[in-house]
């Protein structure tokens, strides 16, 4: 069974750093792109970027380029989304999703990030 | 960036009725359109890919159609569990954008 399990909710202060994770199982993790999607409170879905764990090939949406870092460690089947300096506007639910059939066929449960002073 | 515009923003229907949700792209995206369903507190779920192909386990009451710039998700015979928010998403251009969503609510 394909599963993506994300790390737990985080509460951070503005300016702090953060790295959240997404662990895949039940399939060949290295062979499928993993996307990160943001959902701000009460809002829609936003495509942030995508990584191919087998080669660590990363593509960022222009809106998120330079704002976050996407990485992966294929040896432990885990993808990451990282911020160096959080802002209040980063408060959102973040989802990882596997790109199979060239669409997002399996999703993690989401990681809620709250940034507040 | 390709912009997807969904309409209506909210659709109020009763169980058993037929729902028709629209997604319009700002430029042609061939057949590279998917639909997702999201219920409160849950991640999105893939329903339809490449316009009309149902994902595994998706009931036949869900169907998709369209081409070019205009696409439709149809749900025939609404079940109580179908009331949710629906998003379209294109994979023709980068970034692979989503529509703003249509909320399907019980009338």
CSV table of C-alpha atoms in Angstrom, one decimal:
chain,number,residue,atom,x,y,z
A,1,UNK,CA,0.0,0.0,0.0
A,2,UNK,CA,1.4,3.4,-1.0
A,3,UNK,CA,1.7,5.7,1.9
A,4,UNK,CA,3.1,9.2,2.5
A,5,UNK,CA,3.5,10.0,6.2
A,6,UNK,CA,4.3,13.6,7.1
A,7,UNK,CA,5.9,15.0,10.2
A,8,UNK,CA,3.8,16.6,12.9
A,9,UNK,CA,2.4,20.1,13.4
A,10,UNK,CA,4.8,22.8,14.1
A,11,UNK,CA,4.5,26.2,16.0
A,12,UNK,CA,7.3,28.6,15.3
A,13,UNK,CA,8.2,32.2,15.7
A,14,UNK,CA,9.0,34.6,12.8
A,15,UNK,CA,12.6,34.4,11.8
A,16,UNK,CA,13.0,30.8,12.9
A,17,UNK,CA,14.0,27.9,10.6
A,18,UNK,CA,12.0,24.8,10.0
A,19,UNK,CA,12.3,21.5,8.1
A,20,UNK,CA,9.3,19.2,7.6
A,21,UNK,CA,9.4,15.7,6.2
A,22,UNK,CA,7.4,13.3,4.1
A,23,UNK,CA,8.3,9.6,4.3
A,24,UNK,CA,7.1,7.3,1.5
A,25,UNK,CA,6.5,3.6,1.7
A,26,UNK,CA,4.9,0.8,-0.3
A,27,UNK,CA,6.6,1.8,-3.6
A,28,UNK,CA,10.0,2.7,-5.1
A,29,UNK,CA,10.4,6.1,-3.6
A,30,UNK,CA,13.4,7.1,-5.8
A,31,UNK,CA,11.4,6.5,-9.0
A,32,UNK,CA,8.5,8.9,-8.4
A,33,UNK,CA,8.5,12.7,-8.2
A,34,UNK,CA,7.2,14.2,-4.9
A,35,UNK,CA,5.4,17.5,-5.0
A,36,UNK,CA,4.8,20.0,-2.2
A,37,UNK,CA,1.5,21.9,-2.1
A,38,UNK,CA,0.5,24.8,0.2
A,39,UNK,CA,-2.9,25.4,1.5
A,40,UNK,CA,-3.3,28.6,3.5
A,41,UNK,CA,-6.2,28.8,6.0
A,42,UNK,CA,-9.5,28.7,4.2
A,43,UNK,CA,-7.9,28.9,0.8
A,44,UNK,CA,-7.1,26.8,-2.2
A,45,UNK,CA,-4.2,24.6,-3.3
A,46,UNK,CA,-0.9,26.1,-4.5
A,47,UNK,CA,1.9,24.1,-6.2
A,48,UNK,CA,5.2,24.9,-4.6
A,49,UNK,CA,7.7,22.6,-6.3
A,50,UNK,CA,8.6,19.1,-7.0
A,51,UNK,CA,11.6,16.8,-6.6
A,52,UNK,CA,12.7,13.5,-8.2
A,53,UNK,CA,14.4,11.7,-5.3
A,54,UNK,CA,16.4,9.4,-7.5
A,55,UNK,CA,18.5,12.3,-8.9
A,56,UNK,CA,17.5,15.1,-6.5
A,57,UNK,CA,16.3,17.0,-9.5
A,58,UNK,CA,14.2,19.9,-8.1
A,59,UNK,CA,11.8,22.3,-9.8
A,60,UNK,CA,10.3,25.3,-8.0
A,61,UNK,CA,7.2,27.3,-8.8
A,62,UNK,CA,8.3,30.9,-9.5
A,63,UNK,CA,6.2,32.1,-6.5
A,64,UNK,CA,8.2,29.9,-4.1
A,65,UNK,CA,11.7,30.0,-5.7
A,66,UNK,CA,14.1,31.3,-3.1
A,67,UNK,CA,11.5,31.1,-0.3
A,68,UNK,CA,11.8,27.4,0.5
A,69,UNK,CA,14.2,24.5,-0.2
A,70,UNK,CA,13.0,21.1,-1.3
A,71,UNK,CA,15.3,18.1,-0.8
A,72,UNK,CA,15.2,14.4,-0.5
A,73,UNK,CA,17.1,11.5,1.0
A,74,UNK,CA,16.3,8.4,-1.1
A,75,UNK,CA,18.2,6.1,1.3
A,76,UNK,CA,15.4,6.7,3.8
A,77,UNK,CA,12.6,7.4,1.4
A,78,UNK,CA,12.0,10.9,2.7
A,79,UNK,CA,11.4,14.3,1.1
A,80,UNK,CA,11.8,17.6,2.9
A,81,UNK,CA,10.5,21.1,2.8
A,82,UNK,CA,12.7,23.7,4.5
A,83,UNK,CA,12.5,27.4,5.5
A,84,UNK,CA,15.5,29.4,6.7
A,85,UNK,CA,13.5,32.3,8.1
A,86,UNK,CA,9.8,31.9,8.6
A,87,UNK,CA,7.2,34.6,8.2
A,88,UNK,CA,3.7,34.8,9.6
A,89,UNK,CA,2.5,34.5,6.0
A,90,UNK,CA,4.0,30.9,5.9
A,91,UNK,CA,1.2,29.8,8.2
A,92,UNK,CA,-0.5,27.1,6.3
A,93,UNK,CA,-1.1,23.4,5.8
A,94,UNK,CA,1.6,21.8,3.7
A,95,UNK,CA,1.0,18.6,1.8
A,96,UNK,CA,3.4,16.3,0.0
A,97,UNK,CA,2.0,14.2,-2.8
A,98,UNK,CA,3.4,11.5,-5.2
A,99,UNK,CA,3.3,12.3,-8.8
A,100,UNK,CA,2.1,9.1,-10.5
A,101,UNK,CA,0.2,8.9,-13.8
A,102,UNK,CA,1.8,12.4,-14.1
A,103,UNK,CA,-0.7,13.7,-11.5
A,104,UNK,CA,-0.8,13.7,-7.8
A,105,UNK,CA,-2.1,10.2,-7.0
A,106,UNK,CA,-1.2,9.8,-3.3
A,107,UNK,CA,-1.1,12.5,-0.7
A,108,UNK,CA,0.3,12.8,2.8
A,109,UNK,CA,-1.9,13.7,5.6
A,110,UNK,CA,-0.5,17.3,5.8
A,111,UNK,CA,1.7,19.2,8.2
A,112,UNK,CA,0.2,22.3,9.8
A,113,UNK,CA,2.8,25.1,10.2
A,114,UNK,CA,1.8,28.0,12.5
A,115,UNK,CA,4.1,31.0,12.6
A,116,UNK,CA,3.3,33.5,15.3
A,117,UNK,CA,5.1,35.7,17.7
B,1,UNK,CA,1.6,30.8,-15.7
B,2,UNK,CA,-1.6,29.1,-16.8
B,3,UNK,CA,-4.6,30.3,-14.8
B,4,UNK,CA,-7.5,27.9,-14.2
B,5,UNK,CA,-10.9,29.5,-13.4
B,6,UNK,CA,-13.5,27.3,-11.8
B,7,UNK,CA,-17.2,28.1,-11.7
B,8,UNK,CA,-19.4,28.4,-9.9
B,9,UNK,CA,-17.6,29.2,-6.6
B,10,UNK,CA,-20.3,27.4,-4.7
B,11,UNK,CA,-22.9,25.0,-6.0
B,12,UNK,CA,-25.9,24.1,-3.8
B,13,UNK,CA,-27.7,20.9,-4.7
B,14,UNK,CA,-29.6,18.0,-3.1
B,15,UNK,CA,-28.6,14.4,-2.9
B,16,UNK,CA,-29.6,12.5,-6.0
B,17,UNK,CA,-29.2,15.6,-8.3
B,18,UNK,CA,-26.6,16.0,-11.0
B,19,UNK,CA,-23.7,18.4,-10.4
B,20,UNK,CA,-21.8,20.1,-13.2
B,21,UNK,CA,-18.6,21.9,-12.3
B,22,UNK,CA,-16.6,23.9,-14.8
B,23,UNK,CA,-12.9,24.7,-15.2
B,24,UNK,CA,-11.6,27.1,-17.8
B,25,UNK,CA,-7.9,27.5,-18.7
B,26,UNK,CA,-6.3,30.7,-19.7
B,27,UNK,CA,-4.6,28.9,-22.6
B,28,UNK,CA,-5.0,25.5,-24.2
B,29,UNK,CA,-3.8,22.7,-22.1
B,30,UNK,CA,-4.7,19.8,-24.4
B,31,UNK,CA,-6.0,17.0,-22.3
B,32,UNK,CA,-3.7,17.6,-19.3
B,33,UNK,CA,-6.4,18.2,-16.7
B,34,UNK,CA,-7.1,16.5,-13.4
B,35,UNK,CA,-9.8,16.8,-10.8
B,36,UNK,CA,-9.4,16.4,-7.0
B,37,UNK,CA,-11.9,16.3,-4.2
B,38,UNK,CA,-11.1,17.6,-0.7
B,39,UNK,CA,-13.2,17.1,2.4
B,40,UNK,CA,-12.7,19.2,5.6
B,41,UNK,CA,-9.7,18.1,7.5
B,42,UNK,CA,-8.5,15.8,4.8
B,43,UNK,CA,-5.9,15.9,2.0
B,44,UNK,CA,-7.1,16.2,-1.5
B,45,UNK,CA,-8.0,12.9,-3.3
B,46,UNK,CA,-7.4,12.3,-7.0
B,47,UNK,CA,-10.7,11.7,-8.9
B,48,UNK,CA,-10.0,12.2,-12.6
B,49,UNK,CA,-6.8,12.5,-14.7
B,50,UNK,CA,-6.2,13.4,-18.3
B,51,UNK,CA,-9.7,14.9,-18.5
B,52,UNK,CA,-11.8,11.7,-18.3
B,53,UNK,CA,-9.9,8.8,-16.7
B,54,UNK,CA,-11.2,7.9,-13.3
B,55,UNK,CA,-8.5,7.1,-10.7
B,56,UNK,CA,-8.5,3.8,-8.9
B,57,UNK,CA,-11.5,3.3,-6.7
B,58,UNK,CA,-13.5,6.3,-8.0
B,59,UNK,CA,-17.2,5.5,-8.6
B,60,UNK,CA,-18.6,5.7,-12.0
B,61,UNK,CA,-20.9,8.6,-11.1
B,62,UNK,CA,-17.9,10.8,-11.5
B,63,UNK,CA,-17.0,11.7,-15.1
B,64,UNK,CA,-14.9,14.3,-16.8
B,65,UNK,CA,-15.0,15.9,-20.2
B,66,UNK,CA,-13.7,18.7,-22.3
B,67,UNK,CA,-10.6,19.7,-24.3
B,68,UNK,CA,-8.4,22.7,-25.1
B,69,UNK,CA,-9.5,25.3,-22.5
B,70,UNK,CA,-12.9,24.2,-21.2
B,71,UNK,CA,-13.5,21.2,-19.0
B,72,UNK,CA,-16.3,19.8,-16.9
B,73,UNK,CA,-16.6,17.4,-14.0
B,74,UNK,CA,-20.0,15.8,-13.7
B,75,UNK,CA,-21.4,13.9,-10.7
B,76,UNK,CA,-24.6,12.1,-11.5
B,77,UNK,CA,-26.8,11.1,-8.6
B,78,UNK,CA,-25.1,13.0,-5.8
B,79,UNK,CA,-24.4,10.9,-2.7
B,80,UNK,CA,-24.1,12.6,0.8
B,81,UNK,CA,-20.3,11.9,0.8
B,82,UNK,CA,-19.8,13.9,-2.5
B,83,UNK,CA,-20.4,17.3,-0.8
B,84,UNK,CA,-16.9,18.7,-0.7
B,85,UNK,CA,-14.6,21.1,-2.4
B,86,UNK,CA,-13.4,20.2,-5.9
B,87,UNK,CA,-10.2,21.5,-7.6
B,88,UNK,CA,-9.0,21.2,-11.2
B,89,UNK,CA,-5.3,21.1,-11.9
B,90,UNK,CA,-3.3,21.3,-15.2
B,91,UNK,CA,0.0,19.7,-16.0
B,92,UNK,CA,0.5,21.3,-19.4
B,93,UNK,CA,2.6,24.3,-18.2
B,94,UNK,CA,5.0,25.1,-15.4
B,95,UNK,CA,4.0,25.6,-12.6
B,96,UNK,CA,1.3,23.0,-12.6
B,97,UNK,CA,-1.5,25.2,-11.3
B,98,UNK,CA,-4.8,24.5,-9.5
B,99,UNK,CA,-8.1,26.2,-9.9
B,100,UNK,CA,-9.5,28.1,-6.9
B,101,UNK,CA,-12.0,25.4,-6.2
B,102,UNK,CA,-15.8,24.9,-6.3
B,103,UNK,CA,-17.6,24.1,-3.1
B,104,UNK,CA,-20.4,21.6,-3.5
B,105,UNK,CA,-22.8,22.1,-0.6
B,106,UNK,CA,-26.0,20.5,0.4
B,107,UNK,CA,-29.1,22.5,-0.4
